[in-house]
Structure formats: C-alpha cells, structure tokens
mmCIF file of C-alpha atoms in Angstrom:
data_model
loop_
_atom_site.group_PDB
_atom_site.id
_atom_site.type_symbol
_atom_site.label_atom_id
_atom_site.label_comp_id
_atom_site.label_asym_id
_atom_site.label_seq_id
_atom_site.Cartn_x
_atom_site.Cartn_y
_atom_site.Cartn_z
ATOM 1 C CA MET A 1 124.025 91.653 120.390
ATOM 2 C CA ALA A 2 123.158 95.341 120.277
ATOM 3 C CA SER A 3 125.518 97.550 122.244
ATOM 4 C CA GLY A 4 125.842 101.175 123.306
ATOM 5 C CA SER A 5 123.236 103.411 124.932
ATOM 6 C CA ILE A 6 120.533 102.593 122.352
ATOM 7 C CA GLN A 7 119.151 99.057 122.279
ATOM 8 C CA TRP A 8 117.500 98.258 118.956
ATOM 9 C CA ALA A 9 114.808 95.591 119.134
ATOM 10 C CA PRO A 10 115.658 92.336 117.306
ATOM 11 C CA PRO A 11 113.072 90.761 114.992
ATOM 12 C CA LYS A 12 110.338 88.613 116.502
ATOM 13 C CA PRO A 13 110.471 84.828 115.962
ATOM 14 C CA LEU A 14 109.445 83.567 112.544
ATOM 15 C CA HIS A 15 105.836 82.369 112.359
ATOM 16 C CA LEU A 16 105.489 79.128 110.417
ATOM 17 C CA GLU A 17 101.724 79.396 110.036
ATOM 18 C CA GLY A 18 99.597 81.380 107.600
ATOM 19 C CA ASN A 19 101.489 83.179 104.853
ATOM 20 C CA VAL A 20 104.938 81.789 105.677
ATOM 21 C CA SER A 21 106.592 83.479 102.703
ATOM 22 C CA GLU A 22 105.361 86.900 103.791
ATOM 23 C CA ASN A 23 106.285 86.132 107.407
ATOM 24 C CA PHE A 24 109.867 85.381 106.417
ATOM 25 C CA ARG A 25 110.050 88.463 104.192
ATOM 26 C CA LYS A 26 109.165 90.632 107.193
ATOM 27 C CA PHE A 27 111.606 88.764 109.431
ATOM 28 C CA GLU A 28 114.434 89.122 106.924
ATOM 29 C CA GLU A 29 113.684 92.821 106.398
ATOM 30 C CA HIS A 30 113.804 93.462 110.147
ATOM 31 C CA TRP A 31 116.958 91.385 110.532
ATOM 32 C CA THR A 32 118.765 93.303 107.770
ATOM 33 C CA LEU A 33 117.957 96.636 109.424
ATOM 34 C CA PHE A 34 118.866 95.295 112.855
ATOM 35 C CA GLU A 35 122.164 93.907 111.556
ATOM 36 C CA LYS A 36 123.173 97.359 110.290
ATOM 37 C CA THR A 37 122.878 98.793 113.802
ATOM 38 C CA GLU A 38 125.411 96.320 115.157
ATOM 39 C CA PRO A 39 129.069 97.263 115.635
ATOM 40 C CA LYS A 40 131.525 95.963 113.078
ATOM 41 C CA GLY A 41 133.865 93.085 113.813
ATOM 42 C CA LYS A 42 131.350 90.395 114.758
ATOM 43 C CA SER A 43 132.360 86.966 113.544
ATOM 44 C CA GLU A 44 130.082 84.954 111.250
ATOM 45 C CA GLU A 45 129.682 82.370 114.000
ATOM 46 C CA GLU A 46 128.339 85.044 116.360
ATOM 47 C CA LYS A 47 126.013 86.427 113.675
ATOM 48 C CA CYS A 48 124.662 82.975 112.792
ATOM 49 C CA SER A 49 124.109 82.130 116.431
ATOM 50 C CA TYR A 50 122.162 85.321 117.027
ATOM 51 C CA PHE A 51 120.182 84.832 113.794
ATOM 52 C CA LEU A 52 119.072 81.388 114.971
ATOM 53 C CA LEU A 53 118.305 82.768 118.427
ATOM 54 C CA CYS A 54 116.063 85.466 116.953
ATOM 55 C CA ILE A 55 114.293 83.201 114.465
ATOM 56 C CA GLY A 56 112.725 81.187 117.275
ATOM 57 C CA GLU A 57 112.467 77.626 118.545
ATOM 58 C CA LYS A 58 110.162 76.249 115.840
ATOM 59 C CA ALA A 59 112.301 77.682 113.050
ATOM 60 C CA ARG A 60 115.423 76.207 114.656
ATOM 61 C CA GLU A 61 113.801 72.783 114.358
ATOM 62 C CA VAL A 62 113.309 73.521 110.640
ATOM 63 C CA HIS A 63 116.967 74.596 110.430
ATOM 64 C CA LYS A 64 118.057 71.118 111.379
ATOM 65 C CA THR A 65 116.343 69.756 108.260
ATOM 66 C CA LEU A 66 117.728 72.288 105.750
ATOM 67 C CA ALA A 67 120.383 71.394 103.212
ATOM 68 C CA PHE A 68 123.474 73.598 102.822
ATOM 69 C CA SER A 69 126.170 73.576 100.162
ATOM 70 C CA THR A 70 128.894 74.098 102.758
ATOM 71 C CA PRO A 71 129.338 72.462 106.177
ATOM 72 C CA GLU A 72 128.800 74.493 109.315
ATOM 73 C CA THR A 73 132.373 73.963 110.450
ATOM 74 C CA SER A 74 135.582 72.412 109.135
ATOM 75 C CA THR A 75 138.955 71.499 110.509
ATOM 76 C CA ASN A 76 142.027 73.400 109.336
ATOM 77 C CA THR A 77 145.515 72.040 108.830
ATOM 78 C CA GLU A 78 146.357 72.690 112.442
ATOM 79 C CA GLY A 79 143.427 70.602 113.655
ATOM 80 C CA ALA A 80 141.356 73.559 114.878
ATOM 81 C CA THR A 81 137.646 73.839 114.188
ATOM 82 C CA VAL A 82 136.792 76.741 111.879
ATOM 83 C CA TRP A 83 133.317 78.176 111.396
ATOM 84 C CA LYS A 84 132.344 78.146 107.697
ATOM 85 C CA ARG A 85 128.639 79.090 107.440
ATOM 86 C CA THR A 86 127.398 82.667 106.899
ATOM 87 C CA THR A 87 124.146 84.415 107.790
ATOM 88 C CA GLN A 88 123.531 84.901 104.077
ATOM 89 C CA GLU A 89 123.502 81.138 103.617
ATOM 90 C CA LEU A 90 121.060 80.820 106.496
ATOM 91 C CA LYS A 91 118.721 83.393 104.966
ATOM 92 C CA THR A 92 118.917 81.760 101.531
ATOM 93 C CA ALA A 93 118.076 78.344 102.964
ATOM 94 C CA PHE A 94 115.116 79.639 104.972
ATOM 95 C CA LYS A 95 113.834 81.591 101.986
ATOM 96 C CA ALA A 96 113.920 78.464 99.823
ATOM 97 C CA TYR A 97 111.977 76.630 102.529
ATOM 98 C CA CYS A 98 109.341 79.369 102.947
ATOM 99 C CA ASN A 99 108.759 80.544 99.378
ATOM 100 C CA PRO A 100 107.353 77.303 97.896
ATOM 101 C CA ARG A 101 104.637 77.555 100.516
ATOM 102 C CA LYS A 102 103.367 80.770 98.914
ATOM 103 C CA ASN A 103 100.267 80.477 96.736
ATOM 104 C CA LEU A 104 100.897 83.050 94.001
ATOM 105 C CA THR A 105 97.342 82.881 92.664
ATOM 106 C CA PHE A 106 95.920 83.594 96.088
ATOM 107 C CA GLU A 107 98.378 86.455 96.678
ATOM 108 C CA ARG A 108 97.254 88.139 93.460
ATOM 109 C CA HIS A 109 93.618 87.471 94.306
ATOM 110 C CA LYS A 110 94.035 89.409 97.570
ATOM 111 C CA LEU A 111 95.386 92.397 95.655
ATOM 112 C CA ASN A 112 92.763 92.248 92.919
ATOM 113 C CA THR A 113 89.902 92.229 95.432
ATOM 114 C CA ARG A 114 91.301 94.894 97.773
ATOM 115 C CA ASN A 115 88.981 97.907 97.708
ATOM 116 C CA GLN A 116 89.392 101.171 99.562
ATOM 117 C CA ASP A 117 87.925 100.972 103.056
ATOM 118 C CA GLU A 118 85.595 103.534 104.581
ATOM 119 C CA ASN A 119 87.563 106.587 105.842
ATOM 120 C CA GLU A 120 90.796 105.181 104.345
ATOM 121 C CA THR A 121 92.922 107.870 102.688
ATOM 122 C CA ILE A 122 94.495 107.379 99.276
ATOM 123 C CA ASP A 123 97.972 107.153 100.830
ATOM 124 C CA GLN A 124 96.839 104.447 103.255
ATOM 125 C CA TYR A 125 95.153 102.586 100.405
ATOM 126 C CA VAL A 126 98.237 102.741 98.168
ATOM 127 C CA THR A 127 100.443 101.517 101.024
ATOM 128 C CA ALA A 128 98.160 98.527 101.506
ATOM 129 C CA LEU A 129 98.243 97.762 97.763
ATOM 130 C CA ARG A 130 102.037 98.024 97.609
ATOM 131 C CA THR A 131 102.332 95.631 100.537
ATOM 132 C CA LEU A 132 100.084 93.106 98.829
ATOM 133 C CA ALA A 133 101.872 93.524 95.489
ATOM 134 C CA ALA A 134 105.247 92.761 97.089
ATOM 135 C CA THR A 135 104.410 89.038 97.087
ATOM 136 C CA CYS A 136 102.712 88.936 93.671
ATOM 137 C CA GLU A 137 105.849 88.860 91.469
ATOM 138 C CA PHE A 138 104.464 91.440 89.026
ATOM 139 C CA GLU A 139 107.963 92.677 88.099
ATOM 140 C CA SER A 140 107.637 95.221 85.242
ATOM 141 C CA LEU A 141 103.822 95.250 85.541
ATOM 142 C CA HIS A 142 103.960 96.270 89.191
ATOM 143 C CA ASP A 143 103.031 99.982 88.923
ATOM 144 C CA GLY A 144 100.479 99.473 86.165
ATOM 145 C CA LEU A 145 98.552 96.819 88.083
ATOM 146 C CA ILE A 146 98.507 98.895 91.268
ATOM 147 C CA ARG A 147 97.208 101.835 89.208
ATOM 148 C CA ASP A 148 94.441 99.653 87.792
ATOM 149 C CA ARG A 149 93.503 98.482 91.284
ATOM 150 C CA ILE A 150 93.232 102.104 92.448
ATOM 151 C CA VAL A 151 90.885 102.945 89.566
ATOM 152 C CA CYS A 152 88.714 99.898 90.266
ATOM 153 C CA GLY A 153 88.871 99.979 94.069
ATOM 154 C CA ILE A 154 88.550 103.688 94.892
ATOM 155 C CA LYS A 155 85.241 104.453 96.635
ATOM 156 C CA ALA A 156 84.395 107.777 94.957
ATOM 157 C CA GLN A 157 82.603 107.187 91.649
ATOM 158 C CA THR A 158 83.533 110.658 90.399
ATOM 159 C CA LEU A 159 87.223 109.845 90.828
ATOM 160 C CA LYS A 160 86.830 106.633 88.827
ATOM 161 C CA GLU A 161 85.303 108.651 85.978
ATOM 162 C CA ARG A 162 87.993 111.316 86.273
ATOM 163 C CA MET A 163 90.845 108.794 86.018
ATOM 164 C CA LEU A 164 89.219 106.831 83.190
ATOM 165 C CA ARG A 165 89.194 110.003 81.097
ATOM 166 C CA GLU A 166 93.014 110.121 81.250
ATOM 167 C CA ASN A 167 94.627 108.552 78.186
ATOM 168 C CA ASP A 168 98.102 108.338 79.731
ATOM 169 C CA LEU A 169 97.222 107.638 83.351
ATOM 170 C CA THR A 170 100.241 106.564 85.387
ATOM 171 C CA LEU A 171 100.356 105.325 88.966
ATOM 172 C CA GLN A 172 101.702 108.628 90.244
ATOM 173 C CA LYS A 173 99.127 110.633 88.287
ATOM 174 C CA ALA A 174 96.308 108.501 89.698
ATOM 175 C CA ILE A 175 97.610 109.078 93.231
ATOM 176 C CA ASP A 176 97.914 112.848 92.613
ATOM 177 C CA ILE A 177 94.321 113.055 91.313
ATOM 178 C CA CYS A 178 93.006 111.265 94.393
ATOM 179 C CA ARG A 179 95.122 113.352 96.766
ATOM 180 C CA ALA A 180 93.905 116.590 95.170
ATOM 181 C CA ALA A 181 90.282 115.439 95.520
ATOM 182 C CA GLU A 182 90.819 114.583 99.197
ATOM 183 C CA THR A 183 92.418 117.953 99.897
ATOM 184 C CA SER A 184 89.584 119.840 98.164
ATOM 185 C CA ARG A 185 86.976 117.812 100.052
ATOM 186 C CA ASP A 186 88.638 118.510 103.404
ATOM 187 C CA GLN A 187 88.926 122.219 102.656
ATOM 188 C CA LEU A 188 85.279 122.411 101.591
ATOM 189 C CA LYS A 189 84.202 120.572 104.728
ATOM 190 C CA SER A 190 86.178 123.036 106.829
ATOM 191 C CA LEU A 191 84.603 126.028 105.075
ATOM 192 C CA CYS A 192 81.061 124.682 105.311
ATOM 193 C CA GLY A 193 81.581 123.724 108.923
ATOM 194 C CA GLY A 194 82.704 127.262 109.777
ATOM 195 C CA GLU A 195 79.761 128.870 107.994
ATOM 196 C CA LYS A 196 77.304 126.531 109.692
ATOM 197 C CA LYS A 197 78.768 127.345 113.102
ATOM 198 C CA ASN A 198 78.535 131.082 112.451
ATOM 199 C CA ASN A 199 74.904 130.733 111.370
ATOM 200 C CA ILE A 200 74.053 128.775 114.498
ATOM 201 C CA ASP A 201 75.799 131.315 116.720
ATOM 202 C CA THR A 202 73.977 134.208 115.043
ATOM 203 C CA LEU A 203 70.614 132.457 115.364
ATOM 204 C CA GLY A 204 71.284 131.761 119.023
ATOM 205 C CA ARG A 205 72.176 135.374 119.727
ATOM 206 C CA ASP A 206 69.038 136.593 117.954
ATOM 207 C CA ARG A 207 66.850 134.264 119.997
ATOM 208 C CA ARG A 208 68.516 135.278 123.269
ATOM 209 C CA ASN A 209 68.165 138.992 122.431
ATOM 210 C CA ARG A 210 64.482 138.569 121.504
ATOM 211 C CA TYR A 211 63.753 136.638 124.670
ATOM 212 C CA THR A 212 65.538 139.233 126.814
ATOM 213 C CA HIS A 213 63.643 142.065 125.113
ATOM 214 C CA GLU A 214 60.252 140.352 125.557
ATOM 215 C CA ALA A 215 60.949 139.523 129.192
ATOM 216 C CA SER A 216 62.039 143.083 129.908
ATOM 217 C CA HIS A 217 58.940 144.485 128.183
ATOM 218 C CA GLN A 218 56.631 142.188 130.146
ATOM 219 C CA LYS A 219 58.320 143.094 133.420
ATOM 220 C CA SER A 220 57.961 146.787 132.628
ATOM 221 C CA ASN A 221 54.218 146.356 131.909
ATOM 222 C CA ASN A 222 53.653 144.448 135.126
ATOM 223 C CA GLN A 223 55.485 147.046 137.166
ATOM 224 C CA GLN A 224 53.514 149.797 135.447
ATOM 225 C CA GLN A 225 50.208 148.058 136.179
ATOM 226 C CA ARG A 226 51.140 147.396 139.797
ATOM 227 C CA GLY A 227 52.076 151.063 140.208
ATOM 228 C CA LYS A 228 48.452 152.273 139.674
ATOM 229 C CA ALA A 229 46.234 152.625 142.740
ATOM 230 C CA CYS A 230 42.909 150.810 142.712
ATOM 231 C CA GLY A 231 39.913 153.172 142.542
ATOM 232 C CA ASN A 232 37.966 150.884 144.850
ATOM 233 C CA CYS A 233 40.439 149.905 147.553
ATOM 234 C CA GLY A 234 43.293 152.329 147.005
ATOM 235 C CA ARG A 235 45.866 149.518 146.845
ATOM 236 C CA SER A 236 48.141 148.602 143.969
ATOM 237 C CA HIS A 237 47.473 145.198 142.472
ATOM 238 C CA ALA A 238 47.332 143.408 139.153
ATOM 239 C CA PRO A 239 44.504 144.415 136.771
ATOM 240 C CA LYS A 240 42.069 141.837 138.049
ATOM 241 C CA THR A 241 38.918 141.908 140.191
ATOM 242 C CA CYS A 242 39.407 144.131 143.224
ATOM 243 C CA PRO A 243 39.847 141.925 146.315
ATOM 244 C CA ALA A 244 37.971 144.439 148.430
ATOM 245 C CA TYR A 245 34.764 144.818 146.397
ATOM 246 C CA GLY A 246 34.785 141.750 144.174
ATOM 247 C CA LYS A 247 34.368 143.804 141.007
ATOM 248 C CA PRO A 248 36.721 145.320 138.372
ATOM 249 C CA CYS A 249 38.872 148.220 139.442
ATOM 250 C CA ASN A 250 38.137 151.653 138.021
ATOM 251 C CA HIS A 251 41.360 151.735 136.010
ATOM 252 C CA CYS A 252 41.053 148.146 134.722
ATOM 253 C CA HIS A 253 37.343 147.541 134.433
ATOM 254 C CA LYS A 254 37.687 147.059 130.717
ATOM 255 C CA LEU A 255 39.517 143.694 131.378
#
C-alpha cells in the first residue's frame, strides 16, 4: 500500500491473547500513523482490504463474527455492486470486541504497584506510568494519580520527603524535582570521580618517583663500594669477606 522511495512498515498482526484491549490500542495507533503516510485517493474498499490484511489471520476470523450497522456492499440502481463499509467502522467494531476483555481493576492495580526500577531515570519511570494509565480510564484524575504514584514509587527516600513537603505539588512539579535531583547527583558523581582519579594519579607518581630515587641511590652505593680496592687482595668486590684471605677487607672490616 505504501508507495514512493520510502516504505513505511505496516502494523503487526493483532494479538488476541493477553491484554487484548491494549494490543488493539497499539495496533490502531500504528495503523492511524501508517494511514497518514499513504497517498490520497485510495478507495474505502482498498483501505478496508489492507486493514484486514494487516490485522492478521486470527483477527480476520473474528471479523467474520462481528456485527455492523451497514452491509459491506450494496447494489445501486444500475445493478452494480458498490462498496459501503469504511475503515472507521472496522476499527469501531474491533474496539468493541476487544475492550470488554479488559479488566479495569487489574489495569489500575498494575499502575498502583509500579515502582521505580533500579537505574531507571525519572523520565523512563513517568513514561512507563503514562503507558499504564492509558488503559485505566482515570479521565480528569489522570495527572493527579500519576503524581501520587511517583511520590509513592520513587526509590530515593529523600525525594519522597521533599515532594511531601509541597502543599501544591503537581505532576510537572514532581517530575521537575526528581529531574533536578538526578542532574545534581550525576554532576556530583562526575566531580568526585575526577577528584578520585587525580588523587590516584598523584599517589602513583609519588610512589614511582620514590622507587626510582631509592633504586638510583642503592645503585650508586653499590658502584661506590665496588670501586674501592680490597686491602688484602687488591681487587674490587662487594664489602664482604675477602675471597683471597677469608677475612674482612681492610676497608670493610667493620661489616
């Protein structure tokens, strides 16, 4: 159905298992966006055919059982068959079939027990809550209940206390408070990480310099000792027992 140089992907077939209401909502959302990419001038018969093609084999079996207020086709005065059904009627019929299968209590339970996951940012958490709330039919209470879930489900205890101190806390204000805390935490982590690295580098340099200095000093002492001639044998050797006489050298007898 898509034409031109860019081929937009059609929606995947409708899944009739699990949360069927949510599955159809996603299908319909994708279909609406996909339909807008199509060139104008398509007939309703072509659109309906492609809708049923995209919705999948199992959903087409369901389509055969759905009731419609208008027939699919009719015959005009000239005896020709005229297509009557629209894609909007198809979507309405499928929505009526899928929505009764939604358990509203369970949908709200999923939202009310959704806590922030480990390493999940506030924006990711809010997106997850909005997605869950879309099937809860909160209507005018939508933002307030998401705000309450943020206060109860956020992991940081200090943020809970901070938001509870606000008398006029709105959803946006709660999100802003959490975002500001995340930004400050990231900046502090960056600063502390840099200071720690500098301290480690400095300590490493000090240790390397001390080791180099001690090694150089020891080498100098050894060379100096080896440079002295033995009073017994006349050879240069370490300040130990003279190999020639088996007794301490004159210059190192004190060892």
